[in-house]
Amino acid sequence: MISPMSRIRSAKRVNAFADSVFGEMTRLAKLHNAVNLSQGFPDFDAPVAVKEAACASIRDEQNQYAPPYGTKALREAIAGDFTARYGVPVIADEQVTVCCGSTEAMMAVMMGCIDPGDEVIVFEPFYENYGPDAVMAGAQPKFVRLRAPDWTFDPDELKRAFSNRTRAIVINSPNNPTGKVFTRAELEVIASLCLQWDVLAISDEIYERIVFDGRPHVPMASLPGMADRTVTTSGLSKTYSVTGWRIGWAIAPASLTGGIRKIHDFLTVAAPTPFMDAGVVALSMPPESYVRLAADYQSKRDLMLDILARHGFTAYRPGGAYYVIADVEQFGFATDTEFAQYLVKEIGVATVPGSSFYIDPASAPMTVRFCFSKKNETLIEADRRLGKLPR
Ligand code: GLN
């Protein structure tokens, strides 16, 4: 037994972090045989051509390290796709770094572009990694609230968050967990503050293809003056239903790419070669497939909203991504975590407590997040089980 006084103990930096709530809720879903609407991954198949491309690459012995920053073919495909859709010029060799998922890309960007002592502005509720990522980079996260029902921010509150210490701001649109799609006007407010204070925008656009009701996705890098001060992260996971492949990327100004690449190389060397090869095939899918993807998700959103309304939840209609936030105060539990525990154990539906997306859970509204990236039959089974909720 190692004594508690021993120096054989976890580093201080990890004490600040809780365990990831997503993995924990998926574990509880399995334990209680619940319908898993917690962690954000699809339970339906990935596109056949994309899977075949990965298998072909493995059979073709593409099983060794790829170039650290990603295969040339994938980097060119990422650059070409971004330029074609958004009109922003991207030079693959100078600006694109492929990482092990956009999660690693975000970490590599923070470590590569932020110094200890800097502040990083993060909108709250936030995807849980951003806080720990900033802390691991030695920076201090500073939170600005998005408020229901439309999850917009107060421009004055945002203005007050900027100072000479601010090095970067993290934007995630379409947003996890709220489904908010930032409007061009909102992005312009953020952009003008970035320009005023000489701040980097780190824009997580992993749900860029999942937008509803004819809304456009506006990339931060496409706003005037922002291409030189924006790092965009995205990846294959959500668009091609391959969250386990861990292929993500950062598109950065050339002046920041070197630093991001160094961090990425020392963290993971390179992303998996066969999945990068499959990524080239994925990115060449015809435009109609993305129209179908967004339409399919929109109908799942509508089904989810209908289910939640019938079971007495007040839900906030998402404009994109594949999550819905719903109020749970009316069920009479002390916290949303307690309600989520009850829901997974007694009702058989796993969700993520909304307070886990806030730095101070006690100050968060009482909500849970439902993921609707599921087969309709899965959502219908959740519907049946939610019928057991007392009314
Ligand atoms: N992005 C997914 C979610 O929000 C999964 C994240 C994870 O497992 N870390 O649920």
Coordinates of N, CA and C in Angstrom, one line a residue, residues 31-190:
L31 N -25.6 -0.6 -17.9 CA -25.9 -1.3 -16.6 C -27.3 -1.4 -16.4
H32 N -28.1 -0.4 -16.8 CA -29.6 -0.5 -16.5 C -30.4 -0.9 -17.8
N33 N -29.7 -1.3 -18.8 CA -30.4 -1.6 -20.1 C -31.3 -0.5 -20.5
A34 N -30.8 0.7 -20.5 CA -31.6 1.8 -20.8 C -31.4 2.2 -22.3
V35 N -32.4 2.9 -22.8 CA -32.2 3.5 -24.2 C -31.2 4.6 -24.0
N36 N -30.1 4.6 -24.8 CA -29.0 5.5 -24.5 C -29.2 6.8 -25.4
L37 N -29.8 7.8 -24.8 CA -29.9 9.1 -25.5 C -28.9 10.1 -24.8
S38 N -27.8 9.5 -24.2 CA -26.9 10.4 -23.5 C -25.7 10.8 -24.4
Q39 N -24.7 9.9 -24.5 CA -23.5 10.3 -25.3 C -23.8 10.5 -26.8
G40 N -23.2 11.5 -27.4 CA -23.6 11.9 -28.8 C -22.9 11.0 -29.8
F41 N -23.5 9.9 -30.1 CA -23.1 9.1 -31.2 C -24.3 8.4 -31.8
P42 N -24.2 8.1 -33.2 CA -25.4 7.5 -33.8 C -25.4 6.0 -33.5
D43 N -26.6 5.4 -33.5 CA -26.7 4.0 -33.4 C -27.1 3.4 -34.7
F44 N -27.0 4.2 -35.8 CA -27.2 3.6 -37.1 C -25.9 3.6 -37.9
D45 N -26.0 2.9 -39.1 CA -24.8 2.6 -39.9 C -24.1 3.8 -40.5
A46 N -22.8 3.7 -40.6 CA -22.0 4.7 -41.4 C -22.2 4.4 -42.9
P47 N -21.9 5.4 -43.8 CA -22.1 5.1 -45.2 C -21.2 4.0 -45.7
V48 N -21.8 3.1 -46.5 CA -21.1 1.9 -47.0 C -19.8 2.2 -47.7
A49 N -19.8 3.2 -48.6 CA -18.6 3.5 -49.4 C -17.5 4.0 -48.5
V50 N -17.8 4.6 -47.4 CA -16.8 5.1 -46.4 C -16.2 4.0 -45.7
K51 N -17.1 3.1 -45.2 CA -16.5 1.9 -44.5 C -15.7 1.0 -45.4
E52 N -16.2 0.8 -46.7 CA -15.4 0.0 -47.6 C -14.0 0.6 -47.9
A53 N -14.0 1.9 -47.9 CA -12.7 2.6 -48.2 C -11.7 2.3 -47.1
A54 N -12.2 2.3 -45.8 CA -11.3 2.0 -44.7 C -10.8 0.5 -44.8
C55 N -11.7 -0.4 -45.1 CA -11.3 -1.8 -45.2 C -10.3 -2.0 -46.3
A56 N -10.6 -1.3 -47.4 CA -9.7 -1.5 -48.6 C -8.3 -1.0 -48.2
S57 N -8.2 0.1 -47.5 CA -7.0 0.7 -47.1 C -6.2 -0.3 -46.2
I58 N -6.9 -0.9 -45.3 CA -6.2 -1.8 -44.4 C -5.7 -3.0 -45.2
R59 N -6.5 -3.5 -46.1 CA -6.1 -4.7 -46.9 C -4.9 -4.3 -47.8
D60 N -4.9 -3.0 -48.2 CA -3.8 -2.5 -49.0 C -2.5 -2.2 -48.2
E61 N -2.5 -2.7 -47.0 CA -1.4 -2.5 -46.1 C -1.0 -1.0 -45.8
Q62 N -2.1 -0.2 -45.7 CA -1.8 1.2 -45.2 C -1.9 1.2 -43.7
N63 N -1.1 0.4 -43.1 CA -1.2 0.2 -41.7 C -0.1 0.8 -40.8
Q64 N 0.7 1.6 -41.4 CA 1.8 2.2 -40.7 C 1.6 3.7 -40.5
Y65 N 2.5 4.4 -39.7 CA 2.3 5.8 -39.5 C 2.0 6.6 -40.8
A66 N 1.1 7.5 -40.7 CA 1.0 8.4 -41.8 C 1.9 9.6 -41.5
P67 N 2.1 10.5 -42.5 CA 2.8 11.8 -42.2 C 2.1 12.4 -41.0
P68 N 2.8 13.0 -40.0 CA 2.2 13.5 -38.8 C 1.1 14.4 -39.0
Y69 N 1.1 15.3 -40.0 CA 0.1 16.3 -40.1 C -1.1 15.8 -40.9
G70 N -1.1 14.6 -41.3 CA -2.2 14.0 -42.1 C -1.7 13.7 -43.5
T71 N -2.4 12.7 -44.1 CA -2.0 12.4 -45.5 C -2.2 13.6 -46.4
K72 N -1.4 13.8 -47.4 CA -1.6 14.9 -48.3 C -3.0 14.9 -48.9
A73 N -3.4 13.7 -49.3 CA -4.8 13.6 -50.0 C -5.9 14.1 -49.1
L74 N -5.8 13.7 -47.8 CA -6.9 14.1 -46.9 C -6.8 15.6 -46.6
R75 N -5.6 16.1 -46.4 CA -5.4 17.6 -46.1 C -5.9 18.4 -47.3
E76 N -5.6 17.9 -48.5 CA -6.1 18.6 -49.8 C -7.6 18.6 -49.8
A77 N -8.2 17.4 -49.5 CA -9.6 17.3 -49.6 C -10.3 18.2 -48.5
I78 N -9.7 18.3 -47.4 CA -10.3 19.2 -46.3 C -10.2 20.7 -46.8
A79 N -9.1 21.0 -47.3 CA -8.9 22.4 -47.7 C -9.8 22.7 -48.9
G80 N -9.9 21.8 -49.9 CA -10.7 22.0 -51.0 C -12.2 22.2 -50.7
D81 N -12.6 21.3 -49.8 CA -14.0 21.3 -49.3 C -14.4 22.6 -48.6
F82 N -13.5 23.0 -47.7 CA -13.8 24.3 -47.0 C -13.9 25.5 -47.9
T83 N -12.9 25.5 -48.9 CA -12.9 26.6 -49.8 C -14.2 26.6 -50.7
A84 N -14.5 25.4 -51.2 CA -15.7 25.3 -52.1 C -17.0 25.7 -51.4
R85 N -17.1 25.3 -50.1 CA -18.4 25.6 -49.5 C -18.5 27.0 -48.9
Y86 N -17.4 27.5 -48.4 CA -17.4 28.7 -47.6 C -16.7 29.9 -48.3
G87 N -16.0 29.6 -49.4 CA -15.3 30.7 -50.1 C -14.1 31.2 -49.4
V88 N -13.5 30.5 -48.4 CA -12.3 30.9 -47.7 C -11.1 30.1 -48.3
P89 N -10.1 30.8 -48.8 CA -9.0 30.1 -49.3 C -8.2 29.4 -48.2
V90 N -7.9 28.1 -48.5 CA -7.1 27.3 -47.5 C -6.0 26.6 -48.2
I91 N -4.7 26.8 -47.8 CA -3.6 26.0 -48.4 C -3.3 24.8 -47.5
A92 N -3.5 23.6 -48.0 CA -3.5 22.4 -47.2 C -2.1 22.3 -46.5
D93 N -1.0 22.5 -47.2 CA 0.3 22.3 -46.7 C 0.6 23.3 -45.5
E94 N 0.0 24.4 -45.6 CA 0.4 25.5 -44.6 C -0.7 25.6 -43.5
Q95 N -1.9 25.1 -43.7 CA -3.0 25.4 -42.8 C -3.7 24.2 -42.1
V96 N -3.6 23.0 -42.7 CA -4.4 21.9 -42.3 C -3.6 20.9 -41.5
T97 N -4.1 20.6 -40.3 CA -3.4 19.5 -39.4 C -4.5 18.5 -39.1
V98 N -4.3 17.3 -39.5 CA -5.3 16.2 -39.1 C -4.9 15.6 -37.8
C99 N -5.9 15.5 -36.9 CA -5.6 15.0 -35.5 C -6.4 13.8 -35.2
C100 N -6.3 13.2 -34.0 CA -7.1 12.1 -33.6 C -8.4 12.6 -33.0
G101 N -9.3 13.0 -33.9 CA -10.6 13.6 -33.5 C -10.5 15.1 -33.3
S102 N -11.6 15.7 -33.4 CA -11.6 17.2 -33.2 C -11.3 17.5 -31.7
T103 N -11.5 16.5 -30.9 CA -11.1 16.7 -29.4 C -9.6 16.9 -29.3
E104 N -8.8 16.1 -30.0 CA -7.4 16.3 -29.9 C -7.0 17.6 -30.6
A105 N -7.7 17.9 -31.7 CA -7.4 19.1 -32.5 C -7.6 20.3 -31.6
M106 N -8.7 20.4 -30.8 CA -9.0 21.5 -29.9 C -7.8 21.6 -28.8
M107 N -7.4 20.5 -28.3 CA -6.3 20.5 -27.3 C -5.0 21.0 -27.9
A108 N -4.7 20.5 -29.1 CA -3.5 20.9 -29.8 C -3.5 22.4 -30.1
V109 N -4.7 22.9 -30.4 CA -4.8 24.3 -30.7 C -4.6 25.1 -29.5
M110 N -5.2 24.7 -28.4 CA -5.0 25.5 -27.1 C -3.6 25.4 -26.7
M111 N -3.0 24.2 -26.7 CA -1.6 24.1 -26.2 C -0.7 24.8 -27.2
G112 N -1.0 24.9 -28.5 CA -0.2 25.5 -29.5 C -0.3 27.0 -29.6
C113 N -1.4 27.5 -29.1 CA -1.7 29.0 -29.4 C -1.9 29.8 -28.1
I114 N -1.9 29.2 -26.9 CA -2.2 29.9 -25.7 C -1.1 29.8 -24.7
D115 N -0.8 30.8 -24.0 CA 0.3 30.7 -23.0 C -0.3 30.6 -21.6
P116 N 0.4 30.0 -20.7 CA 0.0 30.0 -19.3 C -0.3 31.4 -18.8
G117 N -1.4 31.6 -18.1 CA -1.8 32.9 -17.6 C -2.7 33.6 -18.4
D118 N -2.9 33.2 -19.7 CA -3.8 33.9 -20.6 C -5.3 33.5 -20.2
E119 N -6.2 34.3 -20.6 CA -7.6 34.0 -20.4 C -8.3 33.5 -21.7
V120 N -9.2 32.6 -21.6 CA -9.9 32.1 -22.8 C -11.4 32.2 -22.5
I121 N -12.1 32.9 -23.3 CA -13.6 33.0 -23.1 C -14.3 31.8 -23.7
V122 N -15.2 31.3 -22.9 CA -16.0 30.1 -23.3 C -17.4 30.3 -23.0
F123 N -18.3 30.1 -24.0 CA -19.7 30.3 -23.8 C -20.2 29.1 -22.9
E124 N -21.2 29.4 -22.0 CA -21.7 28.4 -21.1 C -23.2 28.4 -21.3
P125 N -23.9 27.2 -21.4 CA -23.3 25.8 -21.3 C -22.3 25.5 -22.4
F126 N -21.3 24.7 -22.1 CA -20.2 24.4 -23.0 C -20.0 22.9 -23.1
Y127 N -19.5 22.5 -24.2 CA -19.0 21.2 -24.4 C -17.9 20.9 -23.3
E128 N -18.0 19.8 -22.6 CA -17.2 19.7 -21.3 C -15.7 19.8 -21.5
N129 N -15.2 19.5 -22.7 CA -13.7 19.5 -22.8 C -13.1 20.9 -22.8
Y130 N -13.9 21.9 -23.1 CA -13.2 23.2 -23.3 C -12.5 23.7 -22.0
G131 N -13.2 23.6 -20.9 CA -12.6 24.0 -19.6 C -11.3 23.3 -19.3
P132 N -11.3 22.0 -19.2 CA -10.1 21.2 -19.0 C -9.0 21.5 -20.1
D133 N -9.4 21.7 -21.3 CA -8.4 22.0 -22.4 C -7.7 23.3 -22.0
A134 N -8.5 24.3 -21.7 CA -7.8 25.6 -21.3 C -6.9 25.4 -20.1
V135 N -7.4 24.7 -19.1 CA -6.6 24.5 -17.9 C -5.3 23.7 -18.2
M136 N -5.4 22.7 -19.1 CA -4.2 21.9 -19.4 C -3.2 22.8 -20.2
A137 N -3.7 23.8 -20.9 CA -2.8 24.8 -21.6 C -2.3 25.9 -20.6
G138 N -2.7 25.8 -19.3 CA -2.3 26.7 -18.3 C -3.1 28.0 -18.3
A139 N -4.2 28.0 -19.1 CA -5.0 29.3 -19.2 C -6.2 29.2 -18.2
Q140 N -6.8 30.4 -18.1 CA -7.9 30.6 -17.2 C -9.2 30.7 -18.1
P141 N -10.1 29.7 -18.0 CA -11.3 29.9 -18.8 C -12.2 31.0 -18.1
K142 N -12.9 31.8 -18.9 CA -13.8 32.8 -18.4 C -15.2 32.6 -19.1
F143 N -16.2 32.4 -18.4 CA -17.5 32.0 -19.0 C -18.5 33.1 -19.2
V144 N -19.1 33.0 -20.3 CA -20.2 33.9 -20.7 C -21.5 33.1 -21.0
R145 N -22.6 33.5 -20.4 CA -23.8 32.6 -20.5 C -24.5 32.8 -21.8
L146 N -25.0 31.6 -22.3 CA -26.0 31.6 -23.3 C -27.3 31.3 -22.6
R147 N -28.4 32.1 -22.9 CA -29.6 31.9 -22.1 C -30.8 31.4 -23.0
A148 N -31.6 30.5 -22.4 CA -32.8 30.0 -23.0 C -33.8 31.2 -23.1
P149 N -34.7 31.2 -24.0 CA -35.0 30.1 -24.9 C -34.2 30.0 -26.2
D150 N -33.6 31.1 -26.6 CA -32.9 31.0 -27.9 C -31.3 30.9 -27.7
W151 N -30.9 30.8 -26.5 CA -29.5 30.6 -26.1 C -28.6 31.6 -26.8
T152 N -29.1 32.9 -26.7 CA -28.2 34.0 -27.2 C -27.4 34.5 -26.0
F153 N -26.4 35.4 -26.3 CA -25.6 36.0 -25.2 C -26.0 37.4 -25.1
D154 N -25.7 38.0 -23.9 CA -25.8 39.4 -23.7 C -24.6 40.1 -24.3
P155 N -24.6 40.9 -25.3 CA -23.4 41.5 -25.9 C -22.6 42.3 -24.9
D156 N -23.3 42.9 -23.9 CA -22.5 43.7 -22.9 C -21.8 42.8 -22.0
E157 N -22.4 41.6 -21.6 CA -21.7 40.7 -20.8 C -20.4 40.2 -21.5
L158 N -20.6 39.9 -22.8 CA -19.5 39.4 -23.6 C -18.4 40.5 -23.7
K159 N -18.8 41.7 -23.9 CA -17.8 42.9 -23.9 C -17.0 42.9 -22.6
R160 N -17.7 42.7 -21.5 CA -17.1 42.9 -20.2 C -16.1 41.7 -20.0
A161 N -16.3 40.6 -20.7 CA -15.4 39.4 -20.5 C -14.0 39.6 -21.2
F162 N -14.0 40.5 -22.2 CA -12.7 40.8 -23.0 C -11.8 41.7 -22.2
S163 N -10.5 41.4 -22.2 CA -9.6 42.4 -21.6 C -8.2 42.1 -22.3
N164 N -7.2 42.8 -21.8 CA -5.9 42.6 -22.3 C -5.3 41.2 -22.0
R165 N -5.9 40.5 -21.1 CA -5.5 39.2 -20.8 C -6.1 38.1 -21.7
T166 N -7.2 38.5 -22.4 CA -7.9 37.5 -23.3 C -7.0 37.1 -24.5
R167 N -6.8 35.8 -24.6 CA -6.0 35.4 -25.7 C -6.9 34.8 -26.8
A168 N -8.0 34.1 -26.4 CA -8.8 33.4 -27.4 C -10.2 33.3 -26.9
I169 N -11.1 33.1 -27.8 CA -12.5 32.8 -27.5 C -12.9 31.5 -28.2
V170 N -13.6 30.6 -27.5 CA -14.1 29.4 -28.1 C -15.5 29.5 -28.6
I171 N -15.8 29.3 -29.8 CA -17.2 29.3 -30.3 C -17.5 27.9 -30.8
N172 N -18.7 27.4 -30.6 CA -19.2 26.1 -31.0 C -20.6 26.3 -31.7
S173 N -20.6 26.3 -33.0 CA -21.8 26.5 -33.7 C -21.8 25.6 -34.9
P174 N -22.9 24.8 -35.1 CA -24.0 24.5 -34.3 C -23.5 24.0 -32.9
N175 N -24.3 24.3 -31.9 CA -23.8 24.2 -30.5 C -24.2 22.9 -29.8
N176 N -23.2 22.3 -29.1 CA -23.5 21.2 -28.2 C -23.3 21.8 -26.8
P177 N -24.3 21.8 -25.9 CA -25.5 20.9 -25.9 C -26.8 21.6 -26.4
T178 N -26.8 22.9 -26.8 CA -28.1 23.6 -26.9 C -28.7 23.4 -28.3
G179 N -27.9 23.1 -29.3 CA -28.5 23.0 -30.7 C -28.5 24.4 -31.3
K180 N -28.0 25.4 -30.6 CA -28.1 26.8 -31.1 C -27.2 26.9 -32.3
V181 N -27.7 27.6 -33.4 CA -26.9 27.9 -34.5 C -26.7 29.5 -34.4
F182 N -25.4 29.9 -34.2 CA -25.2 31.3 -34.1 C -25.5 32.0 -35.4
T183 N -26.2 33.2 -35.3 CA -26.5 33.9 -36.5 C -25.3 34.7 -36.9
R184 N -25.4 35.2 -38.2 CA -24.3 36.0 -38.7 C -24.1 37.3 -37.8
A185 N -25.2 37.8 -37.4 CA -25.2 39.0 -36.5 C -24.4 38.8 -35.2
E186 N -24.8 37.6 -34.6 CA -24.1 37.3 -33.3 C -22.6 37.1 -33.6
L187 N -22.3 36.4 -34.7 CA -20.9 36.1 -35.0 C -20.1 37.4 -35.2
E188 N -20.8 38.4 -35.8 CA -20.2 39.7 -36.1 C -19.9 40.4 -34.8
V189 N -20.7 40.3 -33.8 CA -20.4 40.9 -32.5 C -19.1 40.3 -31.9
I190 N -19.1 39.0 -32.0 CA -17.9 38.3 -31.5 C -16.6 38.7 -32.3

